[in-house]
Coordinates of C-alpha atoms in Angstrom, one line a residue:
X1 CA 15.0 5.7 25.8
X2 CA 16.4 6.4 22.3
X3 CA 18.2 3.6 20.4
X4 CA 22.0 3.7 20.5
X5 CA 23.4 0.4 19.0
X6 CA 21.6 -2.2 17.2
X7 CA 19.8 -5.2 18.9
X8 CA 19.4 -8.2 16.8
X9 CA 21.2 -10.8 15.2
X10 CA 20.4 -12.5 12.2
X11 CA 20.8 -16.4 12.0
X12 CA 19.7 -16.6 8.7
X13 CA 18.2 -15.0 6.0
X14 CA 16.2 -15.8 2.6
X15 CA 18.1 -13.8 -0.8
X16 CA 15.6 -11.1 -1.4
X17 CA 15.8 -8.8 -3.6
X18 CA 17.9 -5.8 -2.1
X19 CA 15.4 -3.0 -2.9
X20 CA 16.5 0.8 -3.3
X21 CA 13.9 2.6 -1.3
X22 CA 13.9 6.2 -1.9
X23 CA 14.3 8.2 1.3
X24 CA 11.8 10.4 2.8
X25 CA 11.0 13.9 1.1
X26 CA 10.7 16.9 3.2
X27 CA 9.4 20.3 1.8
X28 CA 10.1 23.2 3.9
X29 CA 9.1 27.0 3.5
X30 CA 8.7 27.6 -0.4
X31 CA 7.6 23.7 -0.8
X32 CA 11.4 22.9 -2.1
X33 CA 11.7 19.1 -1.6
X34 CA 14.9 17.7 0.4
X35 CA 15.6 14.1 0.5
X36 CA 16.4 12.6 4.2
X37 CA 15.2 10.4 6.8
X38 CA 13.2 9.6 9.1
X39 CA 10.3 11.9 8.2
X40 CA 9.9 14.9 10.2
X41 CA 10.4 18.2 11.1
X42 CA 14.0 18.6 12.2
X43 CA 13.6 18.4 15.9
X44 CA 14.8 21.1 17.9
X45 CA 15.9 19.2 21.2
X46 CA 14.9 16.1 23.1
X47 CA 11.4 14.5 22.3
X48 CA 8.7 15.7 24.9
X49 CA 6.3 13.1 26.3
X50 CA 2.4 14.0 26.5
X51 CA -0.1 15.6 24.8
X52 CA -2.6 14.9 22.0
X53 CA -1.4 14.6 17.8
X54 CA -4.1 15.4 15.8
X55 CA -4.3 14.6 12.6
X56 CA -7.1 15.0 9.8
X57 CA -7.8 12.5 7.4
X58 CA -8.5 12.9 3.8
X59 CA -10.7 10.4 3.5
X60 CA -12.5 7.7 5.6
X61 CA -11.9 4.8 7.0
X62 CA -13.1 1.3 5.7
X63 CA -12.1 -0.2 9.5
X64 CA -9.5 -0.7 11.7
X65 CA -8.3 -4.1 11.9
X66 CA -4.8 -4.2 10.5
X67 CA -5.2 -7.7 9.0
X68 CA -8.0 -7.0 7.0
X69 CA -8.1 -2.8 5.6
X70 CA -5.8 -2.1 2.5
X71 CA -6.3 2.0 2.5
X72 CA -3.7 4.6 3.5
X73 CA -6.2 6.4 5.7
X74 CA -7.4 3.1 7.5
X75 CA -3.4 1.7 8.1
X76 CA -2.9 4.7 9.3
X77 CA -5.0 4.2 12.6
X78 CA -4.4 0.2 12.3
X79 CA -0.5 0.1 11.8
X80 CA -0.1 1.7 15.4
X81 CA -2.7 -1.0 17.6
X82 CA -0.5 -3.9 15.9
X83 CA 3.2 -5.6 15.8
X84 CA 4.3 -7.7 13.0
X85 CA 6.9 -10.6 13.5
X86 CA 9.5 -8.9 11.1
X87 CA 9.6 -4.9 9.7
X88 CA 11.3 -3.7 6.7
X89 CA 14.1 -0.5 6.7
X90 CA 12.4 2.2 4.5
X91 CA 16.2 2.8 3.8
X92 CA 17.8 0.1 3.2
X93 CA 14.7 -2.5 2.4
X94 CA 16.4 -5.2 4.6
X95 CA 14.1 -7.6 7.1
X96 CA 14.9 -6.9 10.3
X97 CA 13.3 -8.1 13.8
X98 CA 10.4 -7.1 16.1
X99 CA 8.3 -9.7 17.4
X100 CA 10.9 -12.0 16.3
X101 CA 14.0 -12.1 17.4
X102 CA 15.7 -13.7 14.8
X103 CA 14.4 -16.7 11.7
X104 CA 16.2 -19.2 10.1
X105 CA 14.9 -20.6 6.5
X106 CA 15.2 -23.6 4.5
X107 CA 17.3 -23.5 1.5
X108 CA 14.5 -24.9 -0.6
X109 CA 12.0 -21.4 0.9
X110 CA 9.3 -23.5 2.3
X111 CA 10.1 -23.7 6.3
X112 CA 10.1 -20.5 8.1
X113 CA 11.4 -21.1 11.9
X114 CA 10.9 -17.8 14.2
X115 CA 12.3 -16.5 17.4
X116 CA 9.8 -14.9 19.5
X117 CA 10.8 -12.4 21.9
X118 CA 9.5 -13.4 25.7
X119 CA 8.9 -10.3 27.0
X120 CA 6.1 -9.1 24.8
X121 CA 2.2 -8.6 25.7
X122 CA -1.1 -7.8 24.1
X123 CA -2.7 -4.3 25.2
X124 CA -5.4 -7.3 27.4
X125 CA -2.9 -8.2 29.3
X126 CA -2.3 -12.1 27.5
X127 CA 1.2 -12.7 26.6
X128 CA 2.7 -13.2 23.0
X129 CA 3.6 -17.1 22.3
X130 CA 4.2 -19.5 19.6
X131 CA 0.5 -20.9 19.7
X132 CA -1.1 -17.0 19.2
X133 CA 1.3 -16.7 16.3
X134 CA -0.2 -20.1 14.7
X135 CA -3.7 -19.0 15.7
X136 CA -3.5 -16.0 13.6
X137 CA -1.8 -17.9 10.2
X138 CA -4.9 -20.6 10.7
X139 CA -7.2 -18.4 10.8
X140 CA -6.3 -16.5 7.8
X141 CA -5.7 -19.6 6.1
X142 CA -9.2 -20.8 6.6
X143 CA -12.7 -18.9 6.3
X144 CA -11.4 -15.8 7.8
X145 CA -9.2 -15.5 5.3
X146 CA -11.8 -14.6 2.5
X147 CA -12.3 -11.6 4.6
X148 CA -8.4 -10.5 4.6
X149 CA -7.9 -11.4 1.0
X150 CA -4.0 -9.7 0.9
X151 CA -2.9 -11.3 4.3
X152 CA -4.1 -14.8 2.6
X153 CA -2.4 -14.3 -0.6
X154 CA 0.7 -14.3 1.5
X155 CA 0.3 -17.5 2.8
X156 CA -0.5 -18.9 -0.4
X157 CA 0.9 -22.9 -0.1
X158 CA 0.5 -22.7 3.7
X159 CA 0.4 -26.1 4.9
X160 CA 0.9 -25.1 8.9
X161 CA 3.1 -23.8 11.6
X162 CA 4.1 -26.1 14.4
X163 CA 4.9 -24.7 18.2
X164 CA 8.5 -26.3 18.5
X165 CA 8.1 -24.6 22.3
X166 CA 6.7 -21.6 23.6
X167 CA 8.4 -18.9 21.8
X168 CA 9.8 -21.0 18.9
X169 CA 7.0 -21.4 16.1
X170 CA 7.8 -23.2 12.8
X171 CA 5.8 -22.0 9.3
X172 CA 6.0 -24.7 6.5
X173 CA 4.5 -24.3 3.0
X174 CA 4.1 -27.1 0.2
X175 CA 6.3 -25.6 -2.0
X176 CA 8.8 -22.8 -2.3
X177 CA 7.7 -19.1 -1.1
X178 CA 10.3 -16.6 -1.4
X179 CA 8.3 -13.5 -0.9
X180 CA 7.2 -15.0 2.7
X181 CA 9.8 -13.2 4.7
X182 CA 8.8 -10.0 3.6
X183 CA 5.5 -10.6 4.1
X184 CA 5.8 -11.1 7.8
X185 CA 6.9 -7.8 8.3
X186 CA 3.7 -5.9 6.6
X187 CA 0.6 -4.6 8.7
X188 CA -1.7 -7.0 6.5
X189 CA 0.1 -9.9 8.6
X190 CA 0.3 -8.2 12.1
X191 CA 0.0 -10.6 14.9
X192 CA -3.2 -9.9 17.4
X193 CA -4.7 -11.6 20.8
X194 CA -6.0 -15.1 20.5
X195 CA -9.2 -12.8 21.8
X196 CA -9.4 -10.7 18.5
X197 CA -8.5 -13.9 16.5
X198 CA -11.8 -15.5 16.8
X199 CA -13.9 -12.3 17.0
X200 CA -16.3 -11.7 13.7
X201 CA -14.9 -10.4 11.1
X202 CA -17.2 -7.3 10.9
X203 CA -16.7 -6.7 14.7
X204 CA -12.9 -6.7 14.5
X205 CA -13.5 -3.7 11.6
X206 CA -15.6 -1.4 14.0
X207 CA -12.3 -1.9 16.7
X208 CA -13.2 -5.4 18.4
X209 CA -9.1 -5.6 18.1
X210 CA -6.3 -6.4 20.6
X211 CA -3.0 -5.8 19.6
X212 CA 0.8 -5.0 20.9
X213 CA 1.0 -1.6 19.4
X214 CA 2.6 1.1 21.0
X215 CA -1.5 2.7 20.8
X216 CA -4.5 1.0 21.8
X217 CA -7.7 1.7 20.6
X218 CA -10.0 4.1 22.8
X219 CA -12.8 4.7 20.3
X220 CA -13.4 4.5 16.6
X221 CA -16.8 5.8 15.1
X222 CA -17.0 5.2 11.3
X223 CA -17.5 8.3 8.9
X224 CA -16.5 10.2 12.2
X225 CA -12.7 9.2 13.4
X226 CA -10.8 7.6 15.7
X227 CA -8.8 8.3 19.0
X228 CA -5.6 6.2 20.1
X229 CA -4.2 6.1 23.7
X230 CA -0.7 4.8 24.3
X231 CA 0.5 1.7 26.4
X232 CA 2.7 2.9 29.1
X233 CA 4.5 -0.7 29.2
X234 CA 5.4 -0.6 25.2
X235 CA 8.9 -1.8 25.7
X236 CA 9.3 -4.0 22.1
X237 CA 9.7 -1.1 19.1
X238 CA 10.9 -2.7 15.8
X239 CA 15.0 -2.2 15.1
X240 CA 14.6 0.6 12.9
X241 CA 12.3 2.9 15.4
X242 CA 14.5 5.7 17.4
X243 CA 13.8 4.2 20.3
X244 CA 12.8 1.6 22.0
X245 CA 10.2 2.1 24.8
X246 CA 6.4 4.0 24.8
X247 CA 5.5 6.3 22.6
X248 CA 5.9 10.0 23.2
X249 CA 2.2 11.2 22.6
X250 CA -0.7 10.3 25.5
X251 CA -3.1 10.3 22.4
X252 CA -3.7 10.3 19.1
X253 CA -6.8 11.8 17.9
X254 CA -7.8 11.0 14.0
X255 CA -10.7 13.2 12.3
X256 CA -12.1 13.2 8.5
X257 CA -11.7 16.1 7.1
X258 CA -12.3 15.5 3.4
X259 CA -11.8 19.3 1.6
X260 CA -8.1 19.6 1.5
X261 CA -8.3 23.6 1.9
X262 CA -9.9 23.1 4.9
X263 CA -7.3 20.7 6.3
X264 CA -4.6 22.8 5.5
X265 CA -6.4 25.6 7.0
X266 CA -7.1 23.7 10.0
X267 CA -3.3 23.1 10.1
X268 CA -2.1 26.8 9.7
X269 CA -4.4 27.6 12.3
X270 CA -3.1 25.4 15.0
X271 CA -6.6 23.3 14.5
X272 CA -4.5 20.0 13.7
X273 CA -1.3 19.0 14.2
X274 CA -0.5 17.2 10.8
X275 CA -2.8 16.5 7.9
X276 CA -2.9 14.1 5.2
X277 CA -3.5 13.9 1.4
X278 CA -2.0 17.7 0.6
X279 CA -2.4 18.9 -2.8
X280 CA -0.5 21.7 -4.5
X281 CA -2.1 24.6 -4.0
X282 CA -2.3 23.8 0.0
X283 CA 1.7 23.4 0.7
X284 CA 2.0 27.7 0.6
X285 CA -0.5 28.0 3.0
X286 CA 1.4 25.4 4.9
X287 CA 4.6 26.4 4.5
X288 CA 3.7 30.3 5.1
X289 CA 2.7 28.8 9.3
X290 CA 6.1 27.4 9.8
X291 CA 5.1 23.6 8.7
X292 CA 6.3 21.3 6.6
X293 CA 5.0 18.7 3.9
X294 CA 6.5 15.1 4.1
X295 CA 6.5 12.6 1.1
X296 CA 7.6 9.5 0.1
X297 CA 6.2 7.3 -3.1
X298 CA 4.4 4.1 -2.0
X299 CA 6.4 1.0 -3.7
X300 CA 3.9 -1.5 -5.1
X301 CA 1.5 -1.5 -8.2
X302 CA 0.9 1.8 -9.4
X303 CA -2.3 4.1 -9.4
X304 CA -4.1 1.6 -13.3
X305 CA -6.8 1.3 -15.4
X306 CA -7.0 -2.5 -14.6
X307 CA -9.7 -3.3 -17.8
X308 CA -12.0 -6.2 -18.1
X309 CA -11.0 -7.6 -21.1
X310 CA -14.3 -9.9 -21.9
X311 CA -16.3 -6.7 -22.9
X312 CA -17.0 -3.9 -25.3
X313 CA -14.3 -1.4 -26.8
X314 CA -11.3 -3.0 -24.7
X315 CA -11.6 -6.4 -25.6
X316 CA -9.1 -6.0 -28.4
X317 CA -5.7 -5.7 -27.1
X318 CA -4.8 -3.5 -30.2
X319 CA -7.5 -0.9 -28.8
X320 CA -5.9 -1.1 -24.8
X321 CA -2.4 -0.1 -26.3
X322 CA -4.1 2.8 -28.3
X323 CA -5.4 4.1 -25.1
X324 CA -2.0 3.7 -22.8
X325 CA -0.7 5.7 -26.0
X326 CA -3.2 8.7 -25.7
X327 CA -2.1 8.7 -21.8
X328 CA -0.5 11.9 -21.0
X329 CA 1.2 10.8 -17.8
X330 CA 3.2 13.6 -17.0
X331 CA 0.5 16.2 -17.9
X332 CA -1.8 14.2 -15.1
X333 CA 1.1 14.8 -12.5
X334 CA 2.1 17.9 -13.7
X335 CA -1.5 19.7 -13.9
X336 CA -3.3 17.7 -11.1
X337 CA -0.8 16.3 -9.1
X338 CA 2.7 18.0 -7.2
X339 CA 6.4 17.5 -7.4
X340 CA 5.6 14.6 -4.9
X341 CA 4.2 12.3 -8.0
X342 CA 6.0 10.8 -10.5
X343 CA 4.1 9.5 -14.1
X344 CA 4.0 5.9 -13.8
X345 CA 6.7 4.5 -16.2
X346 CA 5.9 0.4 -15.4
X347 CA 2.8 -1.5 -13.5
X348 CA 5.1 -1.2 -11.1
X349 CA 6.4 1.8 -8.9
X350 CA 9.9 3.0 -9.4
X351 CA 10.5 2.1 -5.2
X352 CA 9.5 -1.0 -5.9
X353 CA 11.9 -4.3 -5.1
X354 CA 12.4 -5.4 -9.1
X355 CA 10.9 -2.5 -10.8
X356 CA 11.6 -2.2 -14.7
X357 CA 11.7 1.1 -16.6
X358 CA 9.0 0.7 -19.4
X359 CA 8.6 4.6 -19.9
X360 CA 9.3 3.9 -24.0
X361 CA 6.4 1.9 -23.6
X362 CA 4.5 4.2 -22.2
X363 CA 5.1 7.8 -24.0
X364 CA 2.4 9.8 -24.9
X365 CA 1.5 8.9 -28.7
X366 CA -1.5 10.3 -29.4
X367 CA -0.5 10.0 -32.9
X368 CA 0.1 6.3 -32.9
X369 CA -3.0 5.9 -30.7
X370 CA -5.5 7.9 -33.8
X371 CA -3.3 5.2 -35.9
X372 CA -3.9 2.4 -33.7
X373 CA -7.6 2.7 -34.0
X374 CA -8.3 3.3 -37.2
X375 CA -6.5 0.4 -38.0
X376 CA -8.9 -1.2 -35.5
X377 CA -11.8 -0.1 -37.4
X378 CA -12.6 2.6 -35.1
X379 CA -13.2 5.3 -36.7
X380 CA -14.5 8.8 -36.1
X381 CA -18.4 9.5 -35.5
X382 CA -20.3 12.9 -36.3
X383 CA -19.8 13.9 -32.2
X384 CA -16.2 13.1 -32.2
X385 CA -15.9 10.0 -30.8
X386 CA -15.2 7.2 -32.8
X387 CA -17.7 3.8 -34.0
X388 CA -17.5 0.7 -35.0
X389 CA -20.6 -1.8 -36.5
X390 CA -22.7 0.7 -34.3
X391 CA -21.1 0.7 -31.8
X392 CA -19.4 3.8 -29.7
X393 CA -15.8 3.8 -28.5
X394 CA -16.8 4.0 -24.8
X395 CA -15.8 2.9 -21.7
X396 CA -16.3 2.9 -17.8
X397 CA -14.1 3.1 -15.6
X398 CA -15.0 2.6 -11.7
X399 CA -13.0 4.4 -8.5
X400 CA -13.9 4.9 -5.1
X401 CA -12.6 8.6 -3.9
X402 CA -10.0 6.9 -1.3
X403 CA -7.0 9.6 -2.7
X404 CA -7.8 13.1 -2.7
X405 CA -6.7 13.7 -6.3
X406 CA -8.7 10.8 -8.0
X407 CA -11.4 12.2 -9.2
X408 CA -9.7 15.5 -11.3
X409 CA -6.5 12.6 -12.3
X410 CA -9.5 10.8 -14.0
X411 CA -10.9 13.6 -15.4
X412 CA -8.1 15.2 -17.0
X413 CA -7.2 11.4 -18.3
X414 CA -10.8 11.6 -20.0
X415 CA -10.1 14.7 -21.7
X416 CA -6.7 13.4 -23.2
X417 CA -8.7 10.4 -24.7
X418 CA -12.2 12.5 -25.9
X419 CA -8.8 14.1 -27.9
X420 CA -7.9 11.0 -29.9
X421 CA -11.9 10.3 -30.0
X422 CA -12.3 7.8 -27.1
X423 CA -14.9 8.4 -24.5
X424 CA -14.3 7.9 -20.7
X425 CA -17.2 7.4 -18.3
X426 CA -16.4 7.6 -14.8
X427 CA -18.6 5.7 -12.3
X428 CA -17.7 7.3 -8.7
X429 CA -18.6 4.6 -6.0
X430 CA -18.1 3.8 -2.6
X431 CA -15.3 2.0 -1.0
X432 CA -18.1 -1.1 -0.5
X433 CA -19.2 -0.5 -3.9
X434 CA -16.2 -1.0 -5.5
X435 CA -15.2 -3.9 -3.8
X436 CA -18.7 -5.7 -5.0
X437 CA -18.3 -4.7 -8.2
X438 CA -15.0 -6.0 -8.3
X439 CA -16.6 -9.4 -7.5
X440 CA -18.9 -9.4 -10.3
X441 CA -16.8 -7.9 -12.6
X442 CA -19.5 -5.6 -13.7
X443 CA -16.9 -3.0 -15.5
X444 CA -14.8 -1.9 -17.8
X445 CA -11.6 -0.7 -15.9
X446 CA -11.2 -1.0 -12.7
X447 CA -8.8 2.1 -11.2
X448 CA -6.9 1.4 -7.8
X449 CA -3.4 0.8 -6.5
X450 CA -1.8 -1.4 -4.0
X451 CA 1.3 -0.7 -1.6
X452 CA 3.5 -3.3 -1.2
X453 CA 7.8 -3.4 -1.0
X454 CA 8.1 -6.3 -3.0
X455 CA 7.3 -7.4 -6.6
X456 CA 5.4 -10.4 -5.4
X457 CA 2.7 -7.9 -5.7
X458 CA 2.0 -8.8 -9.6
X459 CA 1.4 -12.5 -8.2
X460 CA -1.9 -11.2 -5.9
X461 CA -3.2 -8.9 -8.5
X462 CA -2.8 -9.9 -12.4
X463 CA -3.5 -14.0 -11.8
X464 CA -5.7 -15.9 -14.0
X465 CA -6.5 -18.1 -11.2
X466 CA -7.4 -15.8 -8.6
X467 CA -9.9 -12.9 -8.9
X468 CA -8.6 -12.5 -12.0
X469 CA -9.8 -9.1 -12.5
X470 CA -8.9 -8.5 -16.2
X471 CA -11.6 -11.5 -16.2
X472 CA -8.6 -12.6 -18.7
X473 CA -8.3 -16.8 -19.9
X474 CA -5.1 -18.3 -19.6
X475 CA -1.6 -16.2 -20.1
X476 CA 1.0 -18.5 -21.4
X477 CA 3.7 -16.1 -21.4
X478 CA 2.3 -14.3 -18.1
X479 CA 1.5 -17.0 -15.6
X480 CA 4.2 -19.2 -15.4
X481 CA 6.0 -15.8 -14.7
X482 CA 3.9 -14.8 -12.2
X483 CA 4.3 -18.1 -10.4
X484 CA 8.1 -18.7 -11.1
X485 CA 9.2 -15.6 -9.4
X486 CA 8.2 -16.9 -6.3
X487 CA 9.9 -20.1 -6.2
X488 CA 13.6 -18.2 -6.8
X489 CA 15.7 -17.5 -3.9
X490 CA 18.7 -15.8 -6.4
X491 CA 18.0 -12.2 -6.2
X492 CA 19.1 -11.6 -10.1
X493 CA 17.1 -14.4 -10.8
X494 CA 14.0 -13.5 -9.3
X495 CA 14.4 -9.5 -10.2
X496 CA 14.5 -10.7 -14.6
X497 CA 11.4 -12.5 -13.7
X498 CA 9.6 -9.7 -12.3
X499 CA 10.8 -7.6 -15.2
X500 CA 9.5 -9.9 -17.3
X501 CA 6.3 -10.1 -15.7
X502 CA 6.0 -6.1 -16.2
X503 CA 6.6 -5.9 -19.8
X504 CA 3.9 -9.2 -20.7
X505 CA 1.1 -6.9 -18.4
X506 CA 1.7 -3.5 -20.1
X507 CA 2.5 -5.0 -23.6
X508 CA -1.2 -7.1 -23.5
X509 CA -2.7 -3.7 -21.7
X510 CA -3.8 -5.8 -19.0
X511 CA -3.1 -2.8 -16.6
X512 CA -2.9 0.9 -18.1
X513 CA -0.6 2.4 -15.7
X514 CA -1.2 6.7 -14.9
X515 CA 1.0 7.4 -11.6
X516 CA 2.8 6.9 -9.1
X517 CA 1.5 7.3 -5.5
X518 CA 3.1 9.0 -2.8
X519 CA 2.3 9.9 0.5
X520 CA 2.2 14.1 1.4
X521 CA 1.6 14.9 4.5
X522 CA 1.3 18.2 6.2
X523 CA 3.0 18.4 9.6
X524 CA 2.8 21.7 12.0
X525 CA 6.2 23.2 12.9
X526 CA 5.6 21.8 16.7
X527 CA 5.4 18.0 15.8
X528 CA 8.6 16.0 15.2
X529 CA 9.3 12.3 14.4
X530 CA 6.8 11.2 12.2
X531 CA 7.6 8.6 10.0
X532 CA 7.0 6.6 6.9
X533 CA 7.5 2.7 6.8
X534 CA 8.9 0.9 4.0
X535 CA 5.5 0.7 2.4
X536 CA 5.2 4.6 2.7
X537 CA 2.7 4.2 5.3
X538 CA 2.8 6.1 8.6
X539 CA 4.0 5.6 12.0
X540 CA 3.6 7.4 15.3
X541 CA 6.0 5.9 17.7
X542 CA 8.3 8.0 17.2
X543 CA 6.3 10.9 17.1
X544 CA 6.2 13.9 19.4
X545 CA 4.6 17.3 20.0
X546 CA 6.3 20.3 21.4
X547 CA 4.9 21.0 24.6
X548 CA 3.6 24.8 26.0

């Protein structure tokens, strides 16, 4: 049944910061981008229940439980088995209901009461209440949670949630948390069965996972794909879905299809209904069958050279500013990418709640950067790149290939710096790989990026106290920042923090930021009514496929 009039109330709501999410991108025919909303071809009458969508991945998989993946290809499949308590309008950023029917917060951010809606079940038949929702913040407050390291930073200060009665749960923290709210309405804090909450963490991965999705999982084989069936009793979409009951498709069907040329191909010839991770040179071949290519950029840290700042060339903070100056960030995007990127111009996305324009920071200097390091004592060898007390002016950075255009972004990026006499070593690894390495910090630049709508983000990803990836001691200027922001409930307030917090990274090149992310995804011209979430990620619900 589509939705005709909004369903919720709000009783009370923290200050957040009242984020300008840009609206969906669509090219048509030609690739031209339009802006509008939701994503989607423009339907061409009434959605039409049944049938399979299926869509090609670029890339694998690392799992399917929505608490613990973090990659684009993996929330894909996750996002549709699980709920959260809140969601977030891609439009408008506001916190709106789903599981919950309404909140109310404590003045002083640290007690969260929620509303549950009654009529709500898991896809094993076990109803939603106050104790599952308690179950699931325990759990990733305790050892669980070194396994679902995002969900637990949001629960950072969690001291407990109390059943007041069976649909009426109360979340308390020991001090102020003001990026909480928002947090309840990502996929990272999704609410599943008491059943998947004490299953083993490596079990709920490979699909040992009960949510209240509009989808439930029918298979998932990893390397291989995945295949999602709709619940025919889905009867709790969030406010800002079309409607409000089951989903339209009887199944989705995910395959990895890593070659983009072959996914686009797949697409033109009626192979797959939509694709992800399109590059450039695919959207003509697209466009030419009648489909489309949807974007939107992912808010959150952008795609960064994250270095290690205990070793070798990039220990001198004089040497990680010469670099971000021999950065050509538009040439990456413009050369490598589409019209879909943007260079980054902060650590921060330009979607993102709080975002600071640092693009003078950021030009491309290459200039300045031959300055910069000759002043540094670096200065040119007989091969071109540049010594010091024997030693070359190398470095390593590390990426697993989880985006399509990684590995020629990193390339070009090399050749800009062989051109002011640095030299760039890329270390491809797996998804696994990286994520050891990251533990034992056995790098010298880490490259990733991390979707979130809110600039809490810099708190979970640049602490000194926390994985601490730069492997950095102590920030004076930096820290207190990074933990201030979250204790202010003025929006103003908390946005001049953040800012703050942006300039201190890229000014002590503790994150050398190349570009923005954004999601482009091809679509065939029979599918309708997929959509991007606030954090840029898909959703099916809404989706249909033209029938005969």
């Amino acid at each position: 049944m589509p939705r005709t009039t909004p369903r919720w109330r709000h009783v009370a709501a923290v200050a957040l910061l009242a984020p300008a999410l840009a609206l969906a991108a669509c090219a048509g025919p030609g690739g031209a981008a339009t802006q509008g909303g939701p994503a989607g071809a423009a339907p061409t009458g009434d959605p039409t229940p049944g049938g399979t969508l299926r869509f090609a991945l670029g890339a694998s998989p690392s799992g399917v439980d929505p608490q613990q993946v973090g990659t684009n290809v993996s929330i894909y499949i996750a996002r549709q088995l699980a709920d959260s308590l809140t969601d977030q309008d891609p439009k408008t950023g506001e916190i709106v209901p789903w599981l919950a029917t309404s909140w109310d917060v404590s003045d002083d951010l640290t007690t969260f009461t929620f509303h549950l809606r009654d009529d709500v079940t898991f896809s094993d038949g076990t109803p939603l209440t106050a104790t599952t929702v308690k179950a699931n913040l325990d759990a990733l407050t305790g050892p669980f949670g070194a396994s679902a390291p995002l969900a637990a930073s949001y629960l950072a200060g969690y001291q407990g949630a109390t059943v007041v009665d069976d649909h009426t749960v109360t979340v308390t923290f020991d001090a102020p948390n003001a990026q909480f709210l928002q947090a309840t309405s990502t996929v990272s804090l999704a609410i599943l069965s008491d059943a998947s909450v004490g299953a083993d963490a490596a079990a709920r991965l490979q699909g040992t996972i009960v949510g209240s999705g509009p989808f439930v999982l029918k298979s998932y084989t990893q390397d291989q794909g995945a295949v999602l069936t709709r619940r025919a009793d889905y009867g709790w979409a969030s406010a800002v879905s079309d409607h409000e009951g089951p989903a339209y498709v009887d199944e989705i069907d995910f395959s990895i299809v890593p070659e983009s040329g072959v996914r686009a191909g797949g697409l033109a010839s009626g192979q797959f209904d939509a694709v992800g991770d399109v590059l450039p040179q695919d959207v003509q071949q697209i466009s030419a069958a009648g489909g489309s290519v949807l974007t939107r950029t992912n808010p959150g840290v952008t795609f960064v050279l994250q270095p290690n700042v205990t070793r070798g060339f990039l220990a001198d903070v004089a040497v990680r500013r010469a670099v971000s100056q021999a950065i050509n960030r538009p040439e990456l995007v413009d050369t490598v990418l589409s019209d879909a990127f943007k260079p980054a111009t902060s650590v921060l996305a330009s979607t993102t709640p709080g975002y600071t324009d640092l693009s003078q920071d950021l030009a491309f200097d290459p200039d300045a950067a031959k300055a910069a390091l000759d002043a540094a004592g670096w200065k040119p060898g007989a091969d071109g790149i540049r010594e010091k007390d024997g030693q070359k002016a190398t470095f390593d950075v590390v990426y697993a290939p989880l985006f399509t255009g990684s590995q020629a972004v990193l390339e070009l990026a090399q050749q800009q710096l062989r051109a002011v006499g640095v030299d760039l070593t890329l270390r491809q690894v797996t998804p696994a790989e990286q994520s050891a390495l990251d533990k034992s910090g056995d790098y010298d630049t880490y490259y990733y990026n991390v979707t979130r709508a809110d600039g809490d983000i810099l708190r979970t990803q640049f602490p000194a106290a926390e994985g601490n990836r730069n492997r950095r001691p102590a920030d004076p200027a930096l820290d207190p920042l990074l933990a201030a922001e979250l204790t202010q409930s003025d929006a103003a307030q908390r946005a001049d923090t953040i800012a703050q917090a942006q300039r201190q990274i890229v000014d002590q090149g503790y994150a050398i930021p190349l570009f923005e992310l954004a999601q482009s995804i091809g679509v065939g011209a029979k599918v309708h009514g997929v959509t991007f979430d606030a954090s840029s990620r898909l959703l099916f619900h809404d989706a249909w496929v033209e029938q005969g």
